[in-house]
Short mmCIF file of C-alpha atoms and ligand atoms in Angstrom, two decimals:
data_model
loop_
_atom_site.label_atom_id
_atom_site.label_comp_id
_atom_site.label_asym_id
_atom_site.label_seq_id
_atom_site.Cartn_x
_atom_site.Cartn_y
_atom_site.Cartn_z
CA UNK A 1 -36.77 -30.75 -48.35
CA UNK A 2 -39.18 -27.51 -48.38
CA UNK A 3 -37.26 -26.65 -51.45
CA UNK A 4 -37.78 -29.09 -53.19
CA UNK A 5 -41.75 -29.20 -52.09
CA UNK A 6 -41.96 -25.66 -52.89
CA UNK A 7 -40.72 -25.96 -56.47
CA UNK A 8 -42.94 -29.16 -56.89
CA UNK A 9 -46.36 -26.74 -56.09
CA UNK A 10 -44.81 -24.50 -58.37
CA UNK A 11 -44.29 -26.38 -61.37
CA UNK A 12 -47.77 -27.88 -60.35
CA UNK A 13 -49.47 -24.63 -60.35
CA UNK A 14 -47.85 -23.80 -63.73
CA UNK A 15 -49.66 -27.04 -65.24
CA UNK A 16 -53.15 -27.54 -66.53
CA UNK A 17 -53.66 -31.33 -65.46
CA UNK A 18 -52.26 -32.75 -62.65
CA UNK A 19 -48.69 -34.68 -63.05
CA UNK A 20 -46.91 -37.29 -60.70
CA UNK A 21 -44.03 -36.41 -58.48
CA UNK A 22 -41.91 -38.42 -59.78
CA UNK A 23 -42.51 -36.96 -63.50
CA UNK A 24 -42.20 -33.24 -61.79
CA UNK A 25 -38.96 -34.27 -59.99
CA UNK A 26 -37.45 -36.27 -63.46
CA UNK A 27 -38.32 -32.48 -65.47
CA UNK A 28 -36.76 -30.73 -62.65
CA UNK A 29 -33.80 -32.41 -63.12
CA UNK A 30 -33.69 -32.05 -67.12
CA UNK A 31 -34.30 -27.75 -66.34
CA UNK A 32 -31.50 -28.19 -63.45
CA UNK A 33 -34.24 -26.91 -61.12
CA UNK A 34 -35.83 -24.20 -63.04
CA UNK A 35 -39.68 -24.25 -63.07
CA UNK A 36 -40.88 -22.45 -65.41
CA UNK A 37 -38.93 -24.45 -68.12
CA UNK A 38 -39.90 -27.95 -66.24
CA UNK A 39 -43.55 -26.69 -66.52
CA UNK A 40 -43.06 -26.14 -70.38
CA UNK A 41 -41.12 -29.39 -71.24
CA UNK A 42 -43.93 -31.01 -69.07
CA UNK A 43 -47.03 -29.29 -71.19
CA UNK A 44 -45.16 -30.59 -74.76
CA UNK A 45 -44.21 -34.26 -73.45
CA UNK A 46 -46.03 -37.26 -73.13
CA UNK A 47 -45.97 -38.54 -69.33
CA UNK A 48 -43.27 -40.80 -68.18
CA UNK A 49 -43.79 -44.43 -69.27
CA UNK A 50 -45.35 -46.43 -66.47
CA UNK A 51 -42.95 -48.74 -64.29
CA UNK A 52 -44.11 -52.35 -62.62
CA UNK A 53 -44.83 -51.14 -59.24
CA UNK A 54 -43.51 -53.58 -55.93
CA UNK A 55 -43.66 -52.48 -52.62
CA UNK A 56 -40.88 -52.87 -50.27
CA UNK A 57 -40.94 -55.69 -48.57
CA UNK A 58 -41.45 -57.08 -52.15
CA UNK A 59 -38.55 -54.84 -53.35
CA UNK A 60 -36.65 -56.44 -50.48
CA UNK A 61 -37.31 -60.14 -50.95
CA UNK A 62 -36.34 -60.06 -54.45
CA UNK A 63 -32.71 -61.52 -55.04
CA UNK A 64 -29.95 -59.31 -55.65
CA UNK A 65 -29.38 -59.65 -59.25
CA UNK A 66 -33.49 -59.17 -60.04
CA UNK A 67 -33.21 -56.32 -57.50
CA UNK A 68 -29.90 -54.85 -59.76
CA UNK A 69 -32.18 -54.77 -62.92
CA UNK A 70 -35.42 -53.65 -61.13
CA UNK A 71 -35.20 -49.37 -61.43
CA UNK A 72 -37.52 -47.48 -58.95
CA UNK A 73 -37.96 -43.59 -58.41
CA UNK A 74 -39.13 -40.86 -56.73
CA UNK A 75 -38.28 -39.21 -53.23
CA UNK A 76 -40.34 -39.55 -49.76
CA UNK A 77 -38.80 -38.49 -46.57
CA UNK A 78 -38.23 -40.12 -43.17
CA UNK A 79 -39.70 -40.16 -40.59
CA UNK A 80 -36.16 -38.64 -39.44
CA UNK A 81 -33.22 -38.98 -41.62
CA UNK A 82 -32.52 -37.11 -44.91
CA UNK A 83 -28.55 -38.80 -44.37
CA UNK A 84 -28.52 -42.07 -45.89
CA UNK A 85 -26.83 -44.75 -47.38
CA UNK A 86 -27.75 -46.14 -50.94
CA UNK A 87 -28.31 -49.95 -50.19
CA UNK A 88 -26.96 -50.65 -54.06
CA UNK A 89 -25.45 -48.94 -56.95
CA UNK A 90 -27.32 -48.72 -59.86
CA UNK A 91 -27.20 -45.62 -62.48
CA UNK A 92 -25.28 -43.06 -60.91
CA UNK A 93 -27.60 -40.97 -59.05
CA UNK A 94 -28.10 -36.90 -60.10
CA UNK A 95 -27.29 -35.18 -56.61
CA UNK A 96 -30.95 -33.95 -56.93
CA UNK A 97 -30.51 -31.44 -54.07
CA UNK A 98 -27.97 -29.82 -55.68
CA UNK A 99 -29.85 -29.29 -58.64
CA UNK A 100 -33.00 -27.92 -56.78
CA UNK A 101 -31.55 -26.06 -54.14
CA UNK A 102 -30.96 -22.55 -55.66
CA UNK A 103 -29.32 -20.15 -52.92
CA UNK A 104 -31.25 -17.36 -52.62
CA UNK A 105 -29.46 -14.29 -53.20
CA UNK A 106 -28.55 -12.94 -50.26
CA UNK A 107 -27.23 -9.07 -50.44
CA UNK A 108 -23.71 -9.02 -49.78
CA UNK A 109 -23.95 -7.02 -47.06
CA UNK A 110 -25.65 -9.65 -44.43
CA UNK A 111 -23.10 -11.01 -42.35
CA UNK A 112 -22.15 -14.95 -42.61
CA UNK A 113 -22.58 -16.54 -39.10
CA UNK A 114 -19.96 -18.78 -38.21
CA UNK A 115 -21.29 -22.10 -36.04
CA UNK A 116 -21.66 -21.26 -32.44
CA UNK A 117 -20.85 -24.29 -29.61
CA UNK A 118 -23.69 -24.14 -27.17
CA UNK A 119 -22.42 -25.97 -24.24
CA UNK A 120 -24.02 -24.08 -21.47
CA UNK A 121 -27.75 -24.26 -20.94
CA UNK A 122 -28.64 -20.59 -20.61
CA UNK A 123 -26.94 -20.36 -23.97
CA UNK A 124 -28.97 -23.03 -25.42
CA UNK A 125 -32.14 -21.35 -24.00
CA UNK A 126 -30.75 -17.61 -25.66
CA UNK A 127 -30.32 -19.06 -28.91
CA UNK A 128 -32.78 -21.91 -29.90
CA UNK A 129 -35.85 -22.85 -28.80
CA UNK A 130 -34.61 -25.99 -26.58
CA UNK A 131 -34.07 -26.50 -22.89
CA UNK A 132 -30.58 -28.13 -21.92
CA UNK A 133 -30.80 -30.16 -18.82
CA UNK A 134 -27.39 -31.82 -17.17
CA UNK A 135 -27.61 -35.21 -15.12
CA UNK A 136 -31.80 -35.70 -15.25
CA UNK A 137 -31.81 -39.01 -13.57
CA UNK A 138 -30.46 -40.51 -10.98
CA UNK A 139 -26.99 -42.04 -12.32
CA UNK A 140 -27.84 -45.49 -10.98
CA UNK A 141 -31.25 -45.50 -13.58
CA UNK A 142 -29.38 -43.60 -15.88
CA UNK A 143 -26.87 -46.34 -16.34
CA UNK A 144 -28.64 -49.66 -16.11
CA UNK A 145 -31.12 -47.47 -18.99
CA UNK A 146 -28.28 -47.10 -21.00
CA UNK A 147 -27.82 -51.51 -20.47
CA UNK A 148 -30.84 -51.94 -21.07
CA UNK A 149 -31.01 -50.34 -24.31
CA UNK A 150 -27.65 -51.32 -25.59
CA UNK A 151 -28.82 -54.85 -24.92
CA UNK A 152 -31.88 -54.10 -27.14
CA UNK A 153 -30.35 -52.03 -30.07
CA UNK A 154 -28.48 -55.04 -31.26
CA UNK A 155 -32.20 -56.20 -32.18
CA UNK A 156 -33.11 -52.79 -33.55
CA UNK A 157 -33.28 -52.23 -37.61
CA UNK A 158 -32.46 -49.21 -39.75
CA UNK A 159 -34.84 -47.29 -41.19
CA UNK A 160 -35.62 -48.52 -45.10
CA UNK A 161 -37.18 -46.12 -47.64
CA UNK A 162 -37.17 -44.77 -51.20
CA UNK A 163 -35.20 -41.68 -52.52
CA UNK A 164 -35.69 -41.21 -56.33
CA UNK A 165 -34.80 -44.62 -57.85
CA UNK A 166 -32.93 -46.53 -54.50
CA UNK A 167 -33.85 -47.44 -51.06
CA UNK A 168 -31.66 -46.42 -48.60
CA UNK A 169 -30.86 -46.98 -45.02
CA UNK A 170 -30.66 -44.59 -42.02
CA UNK A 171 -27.13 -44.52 -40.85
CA UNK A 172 -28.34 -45.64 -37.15
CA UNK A 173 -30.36 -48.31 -35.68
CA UNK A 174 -33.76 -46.92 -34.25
CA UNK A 175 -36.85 -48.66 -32.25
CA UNK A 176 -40.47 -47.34 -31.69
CA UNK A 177 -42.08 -47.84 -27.74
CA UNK A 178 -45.51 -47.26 -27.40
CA UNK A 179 -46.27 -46.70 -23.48
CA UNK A 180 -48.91 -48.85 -22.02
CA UNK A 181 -50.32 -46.31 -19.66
CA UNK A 182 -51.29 -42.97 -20.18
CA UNK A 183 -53.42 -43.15 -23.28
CA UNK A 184 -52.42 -46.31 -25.16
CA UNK A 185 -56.15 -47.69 -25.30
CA UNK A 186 -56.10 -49.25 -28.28
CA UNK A 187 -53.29 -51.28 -29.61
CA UNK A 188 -54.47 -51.23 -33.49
CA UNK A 189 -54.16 -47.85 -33.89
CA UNK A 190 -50.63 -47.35 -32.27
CA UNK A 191 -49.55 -50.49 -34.76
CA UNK A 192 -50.27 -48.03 -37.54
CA UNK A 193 -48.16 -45.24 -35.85
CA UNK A 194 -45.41 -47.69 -35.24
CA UNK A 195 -45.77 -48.66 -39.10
CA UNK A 196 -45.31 -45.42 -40.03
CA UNK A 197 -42.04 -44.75 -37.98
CA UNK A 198 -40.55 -47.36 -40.00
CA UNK A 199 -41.52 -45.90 -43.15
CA UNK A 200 -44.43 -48.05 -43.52
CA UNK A 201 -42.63 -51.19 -42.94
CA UNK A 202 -45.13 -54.00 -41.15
CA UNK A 203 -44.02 -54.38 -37.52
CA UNK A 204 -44.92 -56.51 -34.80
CA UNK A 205 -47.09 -54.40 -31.97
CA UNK A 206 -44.96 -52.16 -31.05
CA UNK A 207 -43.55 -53.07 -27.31
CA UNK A 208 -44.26 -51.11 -24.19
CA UNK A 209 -41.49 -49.06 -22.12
CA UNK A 210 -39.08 -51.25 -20.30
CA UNK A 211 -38.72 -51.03 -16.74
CA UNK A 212 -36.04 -48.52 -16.38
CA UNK A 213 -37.70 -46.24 -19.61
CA UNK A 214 -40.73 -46.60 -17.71
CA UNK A 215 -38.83 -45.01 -14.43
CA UNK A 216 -37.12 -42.52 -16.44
CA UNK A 217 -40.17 -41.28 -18.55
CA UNK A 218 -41.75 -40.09 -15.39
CA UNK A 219 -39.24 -37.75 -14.51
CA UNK A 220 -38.77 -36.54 -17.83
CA UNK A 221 -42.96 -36.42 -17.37
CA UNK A 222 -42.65 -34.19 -14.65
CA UNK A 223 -39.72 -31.89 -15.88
CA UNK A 224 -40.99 -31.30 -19.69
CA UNK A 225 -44.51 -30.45 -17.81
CA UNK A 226 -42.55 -28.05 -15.05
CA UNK A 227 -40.81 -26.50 -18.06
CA UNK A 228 -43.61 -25.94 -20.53
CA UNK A 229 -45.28 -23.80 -17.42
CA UNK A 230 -42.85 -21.39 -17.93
CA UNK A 231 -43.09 -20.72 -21.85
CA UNK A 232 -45.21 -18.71 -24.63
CA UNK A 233 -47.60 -21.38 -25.12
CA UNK A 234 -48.66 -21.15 -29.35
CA UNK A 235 -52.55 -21.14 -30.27
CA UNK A 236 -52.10 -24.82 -32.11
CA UNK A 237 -50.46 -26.65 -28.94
CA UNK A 238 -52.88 -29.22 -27.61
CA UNK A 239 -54.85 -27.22 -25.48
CA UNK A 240 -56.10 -30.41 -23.13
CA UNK A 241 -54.37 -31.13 -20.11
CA UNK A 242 -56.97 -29.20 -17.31
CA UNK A 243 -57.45 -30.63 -13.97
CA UNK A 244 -55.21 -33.84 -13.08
CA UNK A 245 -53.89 -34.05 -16.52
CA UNK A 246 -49.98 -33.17 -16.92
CA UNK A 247 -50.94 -31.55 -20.77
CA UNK A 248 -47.75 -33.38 -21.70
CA UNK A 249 -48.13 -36.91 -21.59
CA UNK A 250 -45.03 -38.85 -22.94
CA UNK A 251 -47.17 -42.04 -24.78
CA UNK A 252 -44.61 -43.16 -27.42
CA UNK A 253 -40.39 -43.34 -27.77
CA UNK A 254 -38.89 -43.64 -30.73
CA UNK A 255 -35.33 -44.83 -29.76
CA UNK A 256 -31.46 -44.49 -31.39
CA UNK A 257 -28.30 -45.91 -31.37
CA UNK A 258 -25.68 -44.56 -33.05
CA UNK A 259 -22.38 -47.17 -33.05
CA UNK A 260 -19.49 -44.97 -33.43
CA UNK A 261 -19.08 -41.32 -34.56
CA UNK A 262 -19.83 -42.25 -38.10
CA UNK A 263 -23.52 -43.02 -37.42
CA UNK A 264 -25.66 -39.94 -37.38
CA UNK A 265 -28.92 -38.28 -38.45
CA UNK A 266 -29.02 -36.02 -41.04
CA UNK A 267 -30.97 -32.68 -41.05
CA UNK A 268 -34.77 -32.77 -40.36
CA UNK A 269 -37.45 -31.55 -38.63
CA UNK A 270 -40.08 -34.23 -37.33
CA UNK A 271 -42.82 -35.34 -39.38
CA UNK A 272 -46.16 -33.82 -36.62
CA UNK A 273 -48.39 -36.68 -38.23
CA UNK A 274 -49.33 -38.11 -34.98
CA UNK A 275 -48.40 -35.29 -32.55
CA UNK A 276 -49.89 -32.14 -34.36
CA UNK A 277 -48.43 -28.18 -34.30
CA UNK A 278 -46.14 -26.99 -31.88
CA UNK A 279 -45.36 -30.50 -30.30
CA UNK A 280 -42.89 -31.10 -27.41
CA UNK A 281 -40.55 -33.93 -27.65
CA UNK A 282 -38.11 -34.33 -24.72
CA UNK A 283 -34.59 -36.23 -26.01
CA UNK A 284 -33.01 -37.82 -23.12
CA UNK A 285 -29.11 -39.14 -24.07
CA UNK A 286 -27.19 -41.99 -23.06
CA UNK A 287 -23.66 -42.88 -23.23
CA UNK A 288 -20.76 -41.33 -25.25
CA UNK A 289 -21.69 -37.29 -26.24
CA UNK A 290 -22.60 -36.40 -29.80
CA UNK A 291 -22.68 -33.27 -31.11
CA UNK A 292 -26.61 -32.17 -31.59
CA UNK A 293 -26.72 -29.67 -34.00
CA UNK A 294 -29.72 -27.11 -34.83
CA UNK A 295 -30.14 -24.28 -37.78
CA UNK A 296 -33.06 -22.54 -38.43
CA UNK A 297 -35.19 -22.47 -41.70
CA UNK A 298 -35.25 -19.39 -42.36
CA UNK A 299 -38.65 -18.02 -44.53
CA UNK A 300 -38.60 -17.09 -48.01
CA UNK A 301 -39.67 -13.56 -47.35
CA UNK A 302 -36.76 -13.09 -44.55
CA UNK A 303 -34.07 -15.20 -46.79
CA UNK A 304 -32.18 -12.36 -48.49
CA UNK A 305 -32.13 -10.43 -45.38
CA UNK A 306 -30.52 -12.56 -43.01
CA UNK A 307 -28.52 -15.89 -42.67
CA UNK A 308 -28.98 -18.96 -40.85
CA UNK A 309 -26.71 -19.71 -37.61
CA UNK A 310 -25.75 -23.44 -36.86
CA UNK A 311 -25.90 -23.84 -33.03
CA UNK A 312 -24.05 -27.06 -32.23
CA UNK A 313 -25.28 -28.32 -28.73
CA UNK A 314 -23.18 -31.23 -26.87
CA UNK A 315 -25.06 -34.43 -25.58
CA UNK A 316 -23.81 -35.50 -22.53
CA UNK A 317 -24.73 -38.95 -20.81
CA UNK A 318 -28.02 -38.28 -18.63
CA UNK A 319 -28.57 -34.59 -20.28
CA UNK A 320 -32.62 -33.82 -21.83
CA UNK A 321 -33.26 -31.96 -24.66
CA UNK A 322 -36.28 -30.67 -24.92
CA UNK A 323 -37.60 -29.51 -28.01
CA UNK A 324 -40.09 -26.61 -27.20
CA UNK A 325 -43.24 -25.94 -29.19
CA UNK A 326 -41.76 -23.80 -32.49
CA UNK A 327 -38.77 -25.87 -32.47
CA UNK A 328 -40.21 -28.50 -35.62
CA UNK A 329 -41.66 -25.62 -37.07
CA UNK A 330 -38.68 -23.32 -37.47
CA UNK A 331 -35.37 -25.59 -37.05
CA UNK A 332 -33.67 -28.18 -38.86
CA UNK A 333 -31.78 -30.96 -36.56
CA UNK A 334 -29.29 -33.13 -37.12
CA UNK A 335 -26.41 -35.67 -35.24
CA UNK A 336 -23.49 -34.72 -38.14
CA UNK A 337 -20.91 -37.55 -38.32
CA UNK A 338 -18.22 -37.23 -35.96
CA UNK A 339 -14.26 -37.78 -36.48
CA UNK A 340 -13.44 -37.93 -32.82
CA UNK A 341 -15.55 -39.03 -30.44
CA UNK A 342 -14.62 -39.44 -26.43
CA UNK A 343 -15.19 -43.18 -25.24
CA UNK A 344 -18.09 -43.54 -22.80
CA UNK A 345 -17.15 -45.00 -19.17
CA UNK A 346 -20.07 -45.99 -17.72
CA UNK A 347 -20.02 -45.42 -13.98
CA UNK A 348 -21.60 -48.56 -12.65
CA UNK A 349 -20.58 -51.97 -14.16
CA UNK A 350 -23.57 -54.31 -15.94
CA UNK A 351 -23.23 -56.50 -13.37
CA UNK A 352 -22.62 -56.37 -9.75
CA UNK A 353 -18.41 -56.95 -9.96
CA UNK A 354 -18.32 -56.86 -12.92
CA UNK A 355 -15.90 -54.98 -15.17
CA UNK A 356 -16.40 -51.40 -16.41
CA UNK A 357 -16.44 -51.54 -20.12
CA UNK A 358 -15.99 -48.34 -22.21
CA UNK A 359 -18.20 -47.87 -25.19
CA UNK A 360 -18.70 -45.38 -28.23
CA UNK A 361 -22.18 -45.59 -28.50
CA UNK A 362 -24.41 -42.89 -27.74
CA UNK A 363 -28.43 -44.13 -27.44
CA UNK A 364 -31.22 -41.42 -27.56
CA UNK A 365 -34.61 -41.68 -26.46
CA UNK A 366 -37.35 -39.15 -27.69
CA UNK A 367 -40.45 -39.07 -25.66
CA UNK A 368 -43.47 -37.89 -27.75
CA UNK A 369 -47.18 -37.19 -26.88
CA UNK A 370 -49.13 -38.44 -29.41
CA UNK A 371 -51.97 -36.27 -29.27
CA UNK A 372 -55.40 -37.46 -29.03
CA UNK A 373 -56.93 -35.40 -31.65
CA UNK A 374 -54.45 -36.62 -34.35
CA UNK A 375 -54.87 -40.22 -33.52
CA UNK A 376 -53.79 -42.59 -36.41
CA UNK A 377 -57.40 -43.43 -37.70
CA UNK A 378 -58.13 -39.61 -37.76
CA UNK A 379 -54.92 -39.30 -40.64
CA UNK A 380 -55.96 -38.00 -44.01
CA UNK A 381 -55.25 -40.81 -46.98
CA UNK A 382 -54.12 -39.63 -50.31
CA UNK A 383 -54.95 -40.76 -53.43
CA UNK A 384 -52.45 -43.66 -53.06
CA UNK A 385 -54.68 -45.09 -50.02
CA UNK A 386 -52.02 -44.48 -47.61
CA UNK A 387 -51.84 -42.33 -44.59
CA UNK A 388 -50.51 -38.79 -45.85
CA UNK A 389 -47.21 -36.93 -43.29
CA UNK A 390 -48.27 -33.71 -42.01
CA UNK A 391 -45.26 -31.13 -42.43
CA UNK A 392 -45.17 -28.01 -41.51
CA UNK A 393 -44.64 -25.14 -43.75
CA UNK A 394 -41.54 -24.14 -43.08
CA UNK A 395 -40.24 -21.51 -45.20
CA UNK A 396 -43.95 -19.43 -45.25
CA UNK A 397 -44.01 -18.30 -41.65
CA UNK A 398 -45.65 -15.03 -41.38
CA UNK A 399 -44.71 -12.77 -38.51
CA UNK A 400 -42.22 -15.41 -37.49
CA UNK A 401 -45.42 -17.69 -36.74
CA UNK A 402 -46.38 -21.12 -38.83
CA UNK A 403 -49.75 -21.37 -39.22
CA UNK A 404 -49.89 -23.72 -42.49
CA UNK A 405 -49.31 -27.02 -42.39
CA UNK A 406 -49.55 -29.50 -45.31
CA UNK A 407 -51.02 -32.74 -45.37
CA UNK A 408 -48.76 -34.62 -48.28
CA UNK A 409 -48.56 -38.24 -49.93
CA UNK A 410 -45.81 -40.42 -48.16
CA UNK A 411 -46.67 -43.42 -49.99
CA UNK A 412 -43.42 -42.99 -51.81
CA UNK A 413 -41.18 -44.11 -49.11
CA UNK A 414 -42.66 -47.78 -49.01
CA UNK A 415 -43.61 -48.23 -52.95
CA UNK A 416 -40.78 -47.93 -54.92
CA UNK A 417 -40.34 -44.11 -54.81
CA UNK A 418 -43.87 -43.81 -56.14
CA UNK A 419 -46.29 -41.64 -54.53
CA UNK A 420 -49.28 -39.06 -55.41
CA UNK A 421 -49.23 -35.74 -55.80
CA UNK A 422 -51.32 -34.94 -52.83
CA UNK A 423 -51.74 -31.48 -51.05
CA UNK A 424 -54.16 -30.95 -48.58
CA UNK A 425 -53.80 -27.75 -46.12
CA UNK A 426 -54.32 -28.93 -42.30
CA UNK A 427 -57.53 -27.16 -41.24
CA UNK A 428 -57.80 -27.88 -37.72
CA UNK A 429 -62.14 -26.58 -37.01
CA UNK A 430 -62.57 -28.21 -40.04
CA UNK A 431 -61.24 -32.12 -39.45
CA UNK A 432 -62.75 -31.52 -35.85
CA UNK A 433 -59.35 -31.62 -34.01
CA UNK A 434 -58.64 -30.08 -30.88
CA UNK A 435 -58.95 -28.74 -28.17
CA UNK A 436 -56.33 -26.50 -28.73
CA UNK A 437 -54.65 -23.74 -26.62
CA UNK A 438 -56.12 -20.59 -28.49
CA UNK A 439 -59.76 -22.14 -27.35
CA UNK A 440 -59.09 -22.31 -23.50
CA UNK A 441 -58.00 -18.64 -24.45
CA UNK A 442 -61.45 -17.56 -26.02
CA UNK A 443 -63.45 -18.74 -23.62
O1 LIG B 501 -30.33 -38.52 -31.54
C1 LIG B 501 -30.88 -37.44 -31.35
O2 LIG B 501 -30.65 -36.75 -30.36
C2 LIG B 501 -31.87 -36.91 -32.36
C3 LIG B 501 -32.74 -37.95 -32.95
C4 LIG B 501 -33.80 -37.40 -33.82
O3 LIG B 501 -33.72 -36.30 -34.27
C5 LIG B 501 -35.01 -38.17 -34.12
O4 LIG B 501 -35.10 -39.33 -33.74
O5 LIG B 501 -35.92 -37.61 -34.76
FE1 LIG B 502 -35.63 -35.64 -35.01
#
């Protein structure tokens, strides 16, 4: 996506009033990607004519046939998935990426990387900025987790959101926990997060940690905390966490199941709206292995120099990922699609005597610390009146270090593809947010 957002500043910067998104994106298209000439045909045309605007859930009630003739735009991103399935045909769709995506010219002389397998933790730690850990919990909790969640997934939804004129569907089923200790105080605000994992779908409260998650968590607690002892810590990371407190306190799960080897998650990096620079999420997996696959962004200035490497990590039942500070801000992940898949034998049955049932599901569960200073009430709006994603930007790391990060308009995803065109740099002093770890440093 930081393509595409980079040539969307661009063609901004090249114009003397402000434009939408959508009317950037449809020039873009026209100029197959080139800016300067999308700038020009922008400056001599009259805008875009304005379309009836519905939001989702309106777009979603509507009967099939008014839905056929109804023609939204634009393009938002998940809160995870850029994989997706249109949920209709209309018009056949431009492959937009292709159009904006314009290889940078790499001299011939940089060598092409071929994919490396990393199925040994120390080789995960070498390469990527992740810690591999084999059988975490205790297989007994490990298993009746796995129940438990397989029971619940049947009830979870996919993800629903714009991209340019269609919604479309995550290709898995995914669920948002908010944890009722450890700093959920105030069950408002966490609605909003939960909101905004679905793409700004209404949800019911979101519901606390079962039992077994609730078991599990603590270890995973304990172990991301242990972990994140031993690493660089980054001047952004949440810089609380003195006296009794772990620092890393896992507050929400967002949950998936992926049914089968088709089901994946396309390449993204997390949206840090609620959980801020250089967040840790721990991802602890449950039944059959899926391939977890990571390639770094690599910047602008550094792109004709050298290639990225995909690193393709297997999941085992019971492994952690963690996901150290750096990890959102300079990889891309992603669960590709699988032809082959093993079958997952549980090792306990559901039931006392009962009988063991393979499966070829694989559930995740992503622990996340919300952080206190970006609490959902404390979330810039844009001009559309909706809370705005905070991204980090990717491609402009100086010295191999982030340090800009972009407040942007998400309202897209929910409104028929239509958002605002609003930018706003994070400045951390300045929206009072903090502490952070450069300030324990100072003083
Ligand atoms: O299934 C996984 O391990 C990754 C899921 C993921 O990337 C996400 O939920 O953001
Ligand atoms: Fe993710």
């Amino acid at each position: 996506m930081a393509d595409t957002e980079t040539l969307l500043v661009l063609v901004q910067s090249l114009l003397d009033s402000p434009r939408s998104t959508e009317a950037i994106l449809d020039a873009l298209i026209q100029c197959d990607g080139d800016p300067d000439a999308a700038a020009n045909r922008l400056s001599h045309n009259s805008p875009a004519k304005k379309r009836r605007r519905v939001d989702l859930n309106g777009w979603l009630k509507q009967s099939p046939a008014k839905r056929a003739k109804e023609s939204p735009p634009d393009p938002p991103a998940s809160p995870a998935a850029s994989t997706s399935r249109p949920l209709r045909d209309t018009k056949p769709v431009t492959d937009l990426m292709t159009v904006l995506r314009q290889p940078p010219k790499i001299e011939k002389t940089v060598p092409v990387l071929p994919p490396m397998t990393l199925s040994m933790p120390a080789l995960v730690a070498e390469h990527t900025p992740c810690t591999l850990r084999h059988s975490v919990l205790p297989p007994d909790l490990a298993c009746k987790l796995f129940y438990t969640m397989m029971d619940a997934a049947g009830q979870w939804s996919r993800n629903k959101w714009w991209l340019f004129d269609r919604v479309v569907e995550s290709p898995h089923r995914t669920a948002f926990f908010a944890r009722r200790t450890n700093g959920i105080d105030d069950d408002d605000s966490w609605q909003e997060a939960a909101q905004f994992w679905y793409n700004g779908r209404m949800t019911d409260v979101p519901p606390v940690f079962p039992p077994e998650m609730e078991e599990a968590c603590c270890i995973v607690e304990n172990l991301v905390n242990k972990e994140m002892k031993t690493r660089h810590r980054f001047p952004l990371e949440w810089g609380g966490g003195t006296g009794g407190d772990p620092g890393w306190r896992a507050n929400v799960a967002a949950s998936n199941c992926y049914e089968g080897g088709k089901e994946s998650v396309g390449f993204h990096s997390d949206h840090l709206t609620y959980l801020g620079p250089y967040t840790t999420i721990a991802s602890l997996s449950l039944g059959t292995s899926r391939v977890f696959r990571l390639r770094e962004v690599i910047p602008t200035e550094e792109a004709k120099s050298r290639r990225a490497r995909t690193f393709n990590i297997p999941l085992s039942h019971n492994s952690l990922t963690i996901m150290h500070a750096s990890c959102q801000e300079k990889f891309k992940h992603s669960i590709p699609p699988q032809t082959v898949i093993d079958m997952f034998r549980p090792p306990f049955p559901k039931s006392p005597g009962g009988a063991i049932e393979p499966s070829s599901c694989r559930v995740n569960i992503t622990f996340r610390f919300y952080r206190p200073d970006f609490r959902p009430n404390s979330i810039p709006r844009c001009k559309c009146g909706v809370p705005t994603i905070l991204r980090p930007d990717m491609k402009n790391r100086v010295d191999g270090k982030t340090d800009r990060y972009w407040w942007t308009c998400y309202a897209g995803a929910q409104n028929e593809g239509k958002g605002c065109n609003f930018w706003q740099l994070l400045d951390m002093a300045g929206e009072g947010r903090g502490p952070v770890v450069a300030d324990g440093l100072q003083g």
